[in-house]
């Protein structure tokens, strides 16, 4: 599988995203902590026309914004937009101060937070007590949530799609910074990659976290990749952890999903599949950095594919957690590429004309010769993932180390995605994703953070090898 190798320059049209040409990068940041956040008040877009009455950044929020700016300081941002609300504008200004060549900041109503005007300035607990049915819908069936004659979350998704339609046409081949709010940021990400409104709460945005999206063309229908989601490692000096915090009332397990480190075949872009290729020197170094990254994170159980590259990655991580036994599952093995295994792209094209292009454009249609198709991967991964989740007691954290296609399938299954959406989630060598089950193993999963690779290189971009599976 071809990977993405992104530079810090603005134009990366000819960079390849696993077989697909990219044209536009969008970096999304949530504002820093506000006084309303501390008080657990509903913010929304309250007092939109009266900045003096809006919620404002705390000192901690300003510090978070500066740290986000430092994390993005080497990125060549071509254009920057912020919500007109004070907390987002000030966050954006503090971010751009750290940039070596900052663009002029623009504001757009397209980044306004969700309209909860009937509840704004109320304590969230009071809203839950006074409006239990509406609060339940807001949290559990967002597509049905109604205030007055409005459907706020449906309206927010429409707002997000309108913003995509505007900026993707206007800023093709550029790097765009968007500084918004928890609700609108989630709506932007969901609407871009196809997460339905009903699962709006299944991704998160902590204060000053960073997400990166890569677009093929001038529309969300042209193809999009979520490179990373809700990166918070740059805030560790404040938060005490490189990972997003476990939310209050969390009554289930947390899973840390890791892709193995680099192999020489990854670097050579040779398809490996179920051939047991070991880590190369860089792969071992990536595993060590992943181990250091997760050293202070509580790990209670660990699982891996039995193949050398994930197993050795897992064992390196567990060197910082020496009392944890590693359990191996064959169902976590990489996709079998069959007769493609051991071959380079040009060899595959020569032997199986047109199949590689089909794999890159319509992966769900490809049956690997004497190997698997993606539905078979989906089926085996769904069973073993649920088995693993159910084996982790509430309040505990499990490490799961596997492969690119397997990890992609797991992430897709969180949102009921089919093999057609296989390319949506990027998984870099040594990258870490965080998945919570706050209501237990049978409840709805939350992707807290996706494809964290900040421990592997400077900056927030995934710079791991653009290699084959």
XYZ file of C-alpha atoms in Angstrom:
469
model
C 0.000 0.000 0.000
C 1.436 3.345 -0.962
C 1.699 5.816 1.902
C 1.707 9.581 2.214
C 4.946 11.523 2.435
C 4.105 15.110 3.234
C 6.479 18.015 3.270
C 6.268 21.174 5.337
C 5.705 23.140 2.154
C 2.244 24.249 1.122
C 1.911 22.590 -2.279
C 1.884 18.796 -2.121
C -0.354 18.000 -5.050
C 1.956 15.327 -6.374
C 2.438 13.624 -3.030
C 0.832 10.199 -2.950
C -1.676 9.019 -0.364
C -1.648 5.244 -0.614
C -2.116 5.389 -4.345
C -4.167 8.567 -4.451
C -3.025 12.077 -5.387
C -3.500 14.646 -2.630
C -4.073 18.316 -3.234
C -5.158 20.035 -0.020
C -4.239 19.648 3.637
C -6.516 20.972 6.394
C -5.327 21.333 9.995
C -8.165 21.683 12.516
C -7.637 23.006 16.056
C -10.094 23.516 18.886
C -9.813 26.704 20.970
C -7.992 26.669 24.307
C -9.646 26.242 27.681
C -12.222 28.948 28.443
C -13.791 30.215 31.644
C -17.035 28.498 30.582
C -15.135 25.186 30.218
C -13.959 25.428 33.822
C -17.485 26.099 35.054
C -18.996 23.343 32.846
C -21.231 25.939 31.225
C -22.883 25.498 27.855
C -21.033 27.876 25.500
C -22.466 27.455 22.033
C -22.308 30.658 20.036
C -23.758 32.782 22.850
C -23.591 36.570 22.478
C -22.172 36.185 18.981
C -22.688 39.920 18.325
C -21.362 41.009 21.743
C -17.742 39.903 22.190
C -17.557 41.438 25.656
C -20.109 38.871 26.885
C -18.549 35.801 25.246
C -16.528 33.162 27.069
C -12.784 33.889 27.033
C -9.537 31.945 27.312
C -8.154 31.224 30.745
C -4.429 31.521 31.411
C -4.236 27.771 30.881
C -6.119 28.170 27.599
C -3.602 30.759 26.416
C -0.754 28.441 27.344
C -2.429 25.594 25.435
C -2.739 27.830 22.361
C 0.942 28.721 22.513
C 1.870 25.039 22.744
C -0.356 24.259 19.754
C 1.390 27.081 17.904
C 4.807 25.614 18.700
C 3.625 22.187 17.493
C 2.571 23.782 14.191
C 5.423 26.307 13.986
C 7.298 24.598 11.128
C 4.194 24.022 9.028
C 3.846 26.398 6.103
C 0.236 27.532 6.530
C -1.121 29.250 3.411
C -4.429 30.433 4.834
C -5.913 30.580 8.329
C -9.552 30.863 9.368
C -11.061 31.184 12.824
C -14.533 31.292 14.260
C -15.521 34.906 15.006
C -16.092 33.964 18.652
C -13.488 35.486 20.962
C -12.099 32.243 22.406
C -11.369 30.843 18.944
C -9.994 34.073 17.472
C -7.585 34.549 20.346
C -6.461 30.929 20.117
C -5.772 31.357 16.399
C -3.775 34.544 16.985
C -1.617 32.845 19.622
C -1.016 29.890 17.272
C 0.004 32.107 14.363
C 2.412 34.144 16.493
C 4.533 30.989 16.752
C 4.557 30.369 12.981
C 7.639 31.330 11.007
C 5.584 32.757 8.121
C 2.013 33.321 9.347
C -0.783 34.280 6.952
C -3.340 36.949 7.810
C -6.108 35.554 10.009
C -9.591 35.498 8.495
C -12.847 34.839 10.306
C -15.830 32.912 8.994
C -19.284 32.199 10.348
C -18.784 28.696 8.965
C -16.707 27.954 12.076
C -19.273 29.193 14.591
C -20.081 26.742 17.360
C -23.387 24.857 17.550
C -26.438 27.041 18.259
C -27.729 26.085 21.715
C -29.160 29.523 22.468
C -31.902 28.204 24.796
C -29.282 26.587 27.028
C -26.278 28.867 26.698
C -24.622 30.026 29.949
C -26.395 27.238 31.864
C -24.416 24.647 33.835
C -24.452 21.377 31.911
C -25.680 19.483 34.979
C -28.628 21.869 35.316
C -29.533 21.353 31.664
C -29.513 17.593 32.185
C -31.753 17.935 35.242
C -34.224 20.458 33.784
C -34.434 19.041 30.244
C -33.764 15.301 30.674
C -35.407 14.135 27.451
C -33.768 16.744 25.235
C -30.424 16.245 26.962
C -30.674 12.489 26.360
C -31.339 13.057 22.659
C -28.456 15.518 22.428
C -26.043 12.960 23.870
C -27.462 9.706 22.472
C -29.533 10.447 19.357
C -28.097 13.718 18.065
C -29.909 13.458 14.737
C -33.224 13.736 16.629
C -32.159 16.533 18.993
C -34.448 19.566 18.687
C -34.557 23.003 20.342
C -37.505 25.170 19.371
C -37.990 24.639 15.658
C -34.303 23.860 15.068
C -32.301 20.651 14.872
C -28.968 22.041 16.098
C -26.695 19.153 15.166
C -28.277 18.607 11.763
C -27.871 22.347 11.202
C -24.232 22.105 12.302
C -23.523 19.359 9.747
C -25.111 21.493 7.024
C -22.902 24.394 8.141
C -19.817 22.164 8.014
C -20.598 20.904 4.503
C -21.147 24.466 3.295
C -17.746 25.467 4.683
C -16.061 22.546 2.937
C -17.733 23.512 -0.332
C -16.392 27.035 0.053
C -12.812 26.545 1.172
C -11.842 23.423 -0.789
C -12.639 25.168 -4.070
C -10.986 28.414 -3.008
C -7.767 26.932 -1.597
C -6.837 23.883 -3.648
C -3.230 22.672 -3.310
C -2.778 24.662 -0.092
C -2.449 24.065 3.633
C -5.414 25.497 5.542
C -5.631 26.118 9.289
C -9.114 26.121 10.843
C -9.557 27.152 14.479
C -13.016 26.390 15.795
C -14.885 24.637 18.568
C -15.616 21.116 19.754
C -18.968 20.807 17.996
C -18.156 22.377 14.641
C -14.773 20.647 14.476
C -16.407 17.258 14.978
C -19.061 18.094 12.388
C -16.337 19.084 9.922
C -14.413 15.849 10.422
C -17.527 13.661 10.420
C -18.987 15.245 7.301
C -15.649 15.001 5.479
C -15.016 11.290 6.065
C -18.611 10.079 6.138
C -19.343 9.555 9.836
C -23.142 9.896 10.200
C -24.812 12.475 12.431
C -25.915 9.673 14.753
C -22.241 9.001 15.630
C -21.273 12.658 16.043
C -20.217 12.072 19.662
C -18.009 9.105 18.703
C -15.043 11.356 17.987
C -13.709 13.978 20.369
C -11.895 17.313 20.384
C -10.053 18.418 23.509
C -8.952 22.015 23.990
C -6.180 22.917 21.506
C -5.968 19.391 20.088
C -4.886 19.102 16.441
C -6.412 17.029 13.627
C -5.164 16.697 10.045
C -7.223 15.903 6.938
C -5.912 15.386 3.392
C -8.202 15.993 0.397
C -7.814 14.756 -3.164
C -9.838 17.452 -4.849
C -12.186 20.402 -4.504
C -14.951 18.448 -2.779
C -15.336 16.004 0.105
C -16.711 13.558 -2.466
C -13.372 13.495 -4.319
C -11.635 11.481 -1.630
C -10.343 12.310 1.830
C -7.965 10.789 4.362
C -8.005 11.404 8.099
C -4.271 11.521 8.763
C -4.623 12.169 12.477
C -7.327 12.981 14.997
C -7.323 14.916 18.268
C -3.576 15.011 18.826
C -2.868 16.223 22.364
C 0.733 15.144 23.021
C 1.969 18.739 22.656
C -0.132 19.568 25.739
C 1.421 16.879 27.961
C 3.367 19.368 30.094
C 0.022 20.873 31.145
C -2.223 17.806 31.148
C 0.303 15.328 32.512
C -0.384 12.802 29.730
C 0.350 12.592 25.988
C -3.124 11.112 25.445
C -6.594 12.676 25.735
C -7.984 12.198 29.247
C -10.502 9.527 30.138
C -13.848 11.303 30.471
C -15.865 11.464 33.672
C -18.375 8.654 34.171
C -16.211 6.335 32.063
C -17.322 2.791 32.934
C -15.498 0.723 30.373
C -12.080 -0.149 28.928
C -9.600 1.936 26.948
C -7.774 0.355 23.986
C -4.453 1.605 22.594
C -4.246 0.496 18.955
C -0.706 0.566 17.540
C 0.675 -0.254 14.106
C 3.996 -2.090 14.006
C 7.234 -0.284 13.254
C 8.781 -0.039 9.813
C 10.139 -3.027 7.883
C 12.573 -2.931 4.996
C 9.744 -3.998 2.718
C 7.663 -1.026 3.900
C 10.538 1.208 2.845
C 10.947 -0.602 -0.485
C 7.171 -0.471 -1.143
C 7.089 -4.256 -1.470
C 3.847 -6.032 -0.568
C 4.453 -8.237 2.479
C 1.015 -9.265 3.747
C 1.463 -12.476 5.727
C 5.131 -12.966 4.854
C 6.866 -12.624 8.222
C 9.159 -9.685 7.506
C 10.921 -8.362 10.640
C 11.394 -4.769 11.732
C 14.339 -2.923 10.225
C 16.604 -0.664 12.279
C 14.253 2.282 11.892
C 11.325 0.065 12.869
C 13.085 -0.940 16.075
C 13.785 2.737 16.770
C 10.111 3.563 16.180
C 9.099 0.801 18.594
C 11.462 2.220 21.222
C 10.008 5.697 20.762
C 6.490 4.289 21.043
C 7.608 2.560 24.231
C 8.928 5.828 25.656
C 5.766 7.638 24.541
C 3.556 5.158 26.423
C 5.926 4.565 29.346
C 3.824 6.493 31.864
C 0.490 5.353 30.453
C -1.213 2.653 32.501
C -1.354 -0.628 30.560
C -3.128 -3.619 32.102
C -3.332 -6.126 29.231
C -1.637 -6.566 25.851
C -2.498 -8.315 22.585
C -0.713 -8.662 19.250
C -0.631 -10.364 15.924
C 1.865 -13.253 16.190
C 3.906 -11.952 13.237
C 7.395 -10.645 14.012
C 6.877 -6.993 13.155
C 3.909 -6.343 15.504
C 5.050 -8.805 18.176
C 8.480 -7.195 18.474
C 6.858 -3.747 18.525
C 4.559 -4.879 21.340
C 7.389 -6.437 23.331
C 9.409 -3.230 23.081
C 6.448 -1.220 24.388
C 5.937 -3.746 27.191
C 9.581 -3.404 28.252
C 8.290 -0.376 30.186
C 5.454 -2.535 31.586
C 7.339 -5.729 32.513
C 4.556 -7.481 34.401
C 2.134 -7.558 31.446
C 1.834 -10.803 29.475
C 1.465 -10.517 25.704
C -1.376 -12.565 24.175
C -1.162 -13.450 20.465
C -4.106 -13.849 18.073
C -3.853 -15.182 14.515
C -6.960 -13.168 13.625
C -4.858 -9.998 13.967
C -2.492 -11.061 11.157
C -2.139 -8.726 8.184
C -4.334 -9.185 5.107
C -3.146 -12.028 2.913
C -2.107 -10.559 -0.422
C -1.714 -14.058 -1.844
C 0.305 -14.026 -5.054
C 1.041 -10.305 -4.642
C 3.211 -10.957 -1.603
C 6.905 -10.283 -2.073
C 6.252 -8.262 -5.219
C 6.747 -4.634 -6.169
C 3.968 -2.614 -7.786
C 5.389 -2.859 -11.295
C 5.568 -6.645 -10.945
C 1.951 -6.821 -9.780
C 0.832 -4.647 -12.690
C 2.701 -6.867 -15.149
C 1.170 -10.085 -13.803
C -2.300 -8.771 -12.899
C -2.996 -5.825 -15.215
C -5.394 -3.212 -13.798
C -5.808 -4.917 -10.412
C -3.492 -2.549 -8.521
C -5.360 0.509 -9.813
C -8.602 -1.143 -8.757
C -7.140 -1.820 -5.283
C -6.297 1.866 -4.977
C -9.650 3.133 -6.288
C -12.163 0.443 -5.292
C -10.456 -1.807 -2.739
C -13.696 -3.509 -1.770
C -13.887 -5.115 -5.235
C -10.476 -6.786 -5.180
C -9.987 -10.469 -4.442
C -6.282 -11.026 -3.835
C -5.201 -13.995 -5.975
C -4.896 -16.965 -3.588
C -5.324 -14.458 -0.750
C -8.094 -12.509 0.987
C -10.534 -9.801 0.105
C -11.303 -6.947 2.489
C -14.646 -8.370 3.581
C -12.850 -11.445 4.875
C -10.507 -9.176 6.840
C -13.508 -7.224 8.160
C -15.224 -10.424 9.295
C -12.278 -11.900 11.209
C -11.225 -8.567 12.695
C -14.750 -7.753 13.934
C -14.893 -11.011 15.909
C -11.450 -10.766 17.505
C -11.771 -7.064 18.299
C -15.020 -7.619 20.183
C -13.458 -10.567 22.007
C -10.535 -8.376 23.065
C -12.748 -5.489 24.185
C -14.918 -7.830 26.249
C -11.834 -9.281 27.936
C -10.669 -5.909 29.296
C -12.304 -4.995 32.628
C -13.869 -1.574 33.134
C -11.292 1.029 34.017
C -8.390 -0.914 32.525
C -6.290 -0.157 29.442
C -5.188 -2.688 26.837
C -2.482 -2.452 24.194
C -3.265 -3.952 20.777
C -0.476 -4.078 18.177
C -1.312 -5.155 14.638
C -0.966 -4.129 10.980
C -2.032 -1.419 8.572
C -5.027 -3.169 6.984
C -6.127 -4.735 10.279
C -5.965 -1.406 12.127
C -7.810 0.332 9.325
C -10.533 -2.325 9.520
C -10.833 -1.866 13.299
C -11.166 1.898 12.957
C -13.704 1.536 10.161
C -15.762 -0.895 12.230
C -16.061 1.702 15.002
C -18.218 3.760 12.634
C -19.944 0.935 10.744
C -17.827 1.705 7.681
C -17.624 -0.906 4.928
C -14.501 -2.001 2.982
C -15.375 0.716 0.457
C -14.069 3.239 3.031
C -10.829 1.363 3.646
C -8.547 4.267 2.702
C -10.160 6.842 5.042
C -7.937 6.232 8.084
C -4.167 6.595 7.885
C -2.051 4.305 10.040
C 1.638 5.207 10.252
C 4.338 2.782 11.404
C 4.485 3.106 15.196
C 1.353 5.274 15.257
C -0.984 5.108 18.257
C -4.785 5.427 18.308
C -6.918 5.646 21.460
C -10.362 4.028 21.635
C -12.639 4.282 24.658
C -15.738 2.286 25.579
C -17.254 4.581 28.249
C -20.447 2.502 28.548
C -18.677 -0.841 28.569
C -17.811 -3.385 25.889
C -21.367 -3.494 24.523
C -21.650 0.302 24.370
C -20.738 2.745 21.643
C -16.974 3.241 21.120
C -15.322 6.665 21.031
C -12.242 7.348 18.936
C -10.432 9.692 21.288
C -7.310 10.067 19.189
C -6.189 8.648 15.871
C -2.735 7.907 14.427
C -0.539 9.780 16.884
C 2.972 9.875 15.378
C 4.328 12.950 17.164
C 6.712 10.725 19.146
C 8.370 9.600 15.912
C 9.365 12.944 14.380
C 9.170 16.672 14.933
C 5.830 18.319 14.215
C 2.341 16.895 13.862
C 2.517 15.340 10.394
C 2.842 11.599 9.855
C 6.273 11.144 8.239
C 6.469 7.356 8.465
C 7.413 5.215 5.472
C 5.153 5.199 2.431
C 5.389 1.441 2.161
C 3.322 -1.583 1.241
C 1.334 -3.668 3.711
